[in-house]
């Protein structure tokens, strides 16, 4: 089974097995967004527990 190439660019595993992700809406049209919005979108967050199984299957880690 191949790893989904889109998923391997977007997700990473932590040492404890959680799945890290980046926030959307941080790539362009940033002039109308406030500094606070852009700052908060910078931080890495974890994938929701409801989606972890699906994401791990995309990166072949069942």
mmCIF file of C-alpha atoms in Angstrom:
data_model
loop_
_atom_site.group_PDB
_atom_site.id
_atom_site.type_symbol
_atom_site.label_atom_id
_atom_site.label_comp_id
_atom_site.label_asym_id
_atom_site.label_seq_id
_atom_site.Cartn_x
_atom_site.Cartn_y
_atom_site.Cartn_z
ATOM 1 C CA UNK A 1 0.000 0.000 0.000
ATOM 2 C CA UNK A 2 1.405 3.374 -0.987
ATOM 3 C CA UNK A 3 1.542 6.452 1.197
ATOM 4 C CA UNK A 4 -0.736 9.248 -0.006
ATOM 5 C CA UNK A 5 1.701 11.885 -1.271
ATOM 6 C CA UNK A 6 -0.603 14.764 -0.331
ATOM 7 C CA UNK A 7 -0.910 13.465 3.215
ATOM 8 C CA UNK A 8 2.816 12.988 3.743
ATOM 9 C CA UNK A 9 3.340 16.685 2.950
ATOM 10 C CA UNK A 10 0.619 17.826 5.364
ATOM 11 C CA UNK A 11 0.862 15.579 8.422
ATOM 12 C CA UNK A 12 3.625 14.430 10.761
ATOM 13 C CA UNK A 13 3.691 12.046 13.694
ATOM 14 C CA UNK A 14 4.872 13.017 17.154
ATOM 15 C CA UNK A 15 6.911 10.714 19.343
ATOM 16 C CA UNK A 16 3.791 9.667 21.252
ATOM 17 C CA UNK A 17 1.890 8.783 18.077
ATOM 18 C CA UNK A 18 -0.300 11.866 17.771
ATOM 19 C CA UNK A 19 -0.696 13.462 14.338
ATOM 20 C CA UNK A 20 0.428 17.065 13.863
ATOM 21 C CA UNK A 21 -1.095 19.392 11.283
ATOM 22 C CA UNK A 22 -0.815 23.007 10.200
ATOM 23 C CA UNK A 23 -3.670 25.486 10.033
ATOM 24 C CA UNK A 24 -5.351 26.429 6.778
ATOM 25 C CA UNK A 25 -5.876 30.030 5.548
ATOM 26 C CA UNK A 26 -2.249 31.138 6.096
ATOM 27 C CA UNK A 27 -0.944 31.067 2.508
ATOM 28 C CA UNK A 28 -2.333 34.131 0.726
ATOM 29 C CA UNK A 29 -4.795 37.048 1.029
ATOM 30 C CA UNK A 30 -3.192 37.929 4.351
ATOM 31 C CA UNK A 31 -3.722 41.691 4.123
ATOM 32 C CA UNK A 32 -7.327 41.567 5.338
ATOM 33 C CA UNK A 33 -6.538 39.265 8.255
ATOM 34 C CA UNK A 34 -5.591 40.738 11.605
ATOM 35 C CA UNK A 35 -2.175 40.242 13.186
ATOM 36 C CA UNK A 36 -3.806 38.140 15.885
ATOM 37 C CA UNK A 37 -5.435 35.835 13.318
ATOM 38 C CA UNK A 38 -2.186 35.343 11.424
ATOM 39 C CA UNK A 39 -0.225 34.752 14.629
ATOM 40 C CA UNK A 40 -2.689 32.142 15.859
ATOM 41 C CA UNK A 41 -2.646 30.331 12.485
ATOM 42 C CA UNK A 42 1.135 29.944 12.764
ATOM 43 C CA UNK A 43 1.020 27.409 15.585
ATOM 44 C CA UNK A 44 0.945 23.672 14.903
ATOM 45 C CA UNK A 45 -2.050 21.745 16.240
ATOM 46 C CA UNK A 46 -3.106 18.120 16.516
ATOM 47 C CA UNK A 47 -5.526 16.283 14.270
ATOM 48 C CA UNK A 48 -8.917 15.734 15.904
ATOM 49 C CA UNK A 49 -9.369 12.311 17.480
ATOM 50 C CA UNK A 50 -12.267 11.543 15.109
ATOM 51 C CA UNK A 51 -9.935 11.887 12.107
ATOM 52 C CA UNK A 52 -6.755 10.251 13.420
ATOM 53 C CA UNK A 53 -7.556 6.759 12.117
ATOM 54 C CA UNK A 54 -8.284 8.070 8.609
ATOM 55 C CA UNK A 55 -5.130 10.203 8.479
ATOM 56 C CA UNK A 56 -2.930 7.383 9.744
ATOM 57 C CA UNK A 57 -4.284 5.105 7.024
ATOM 58 C CA UNK A 58 -3.319 7.706 4.414
ATOM 59 C CA UNK A 59 0.238 7.725 5.733
ATOM 60 C CA UNK A 60 0.214 3.907 6.029
ATOM 61 C CA UNK A 61 0.505 3.604 9.791
ATOM 62 C CA UNK A 62 -2.458 1.489 10.845
#
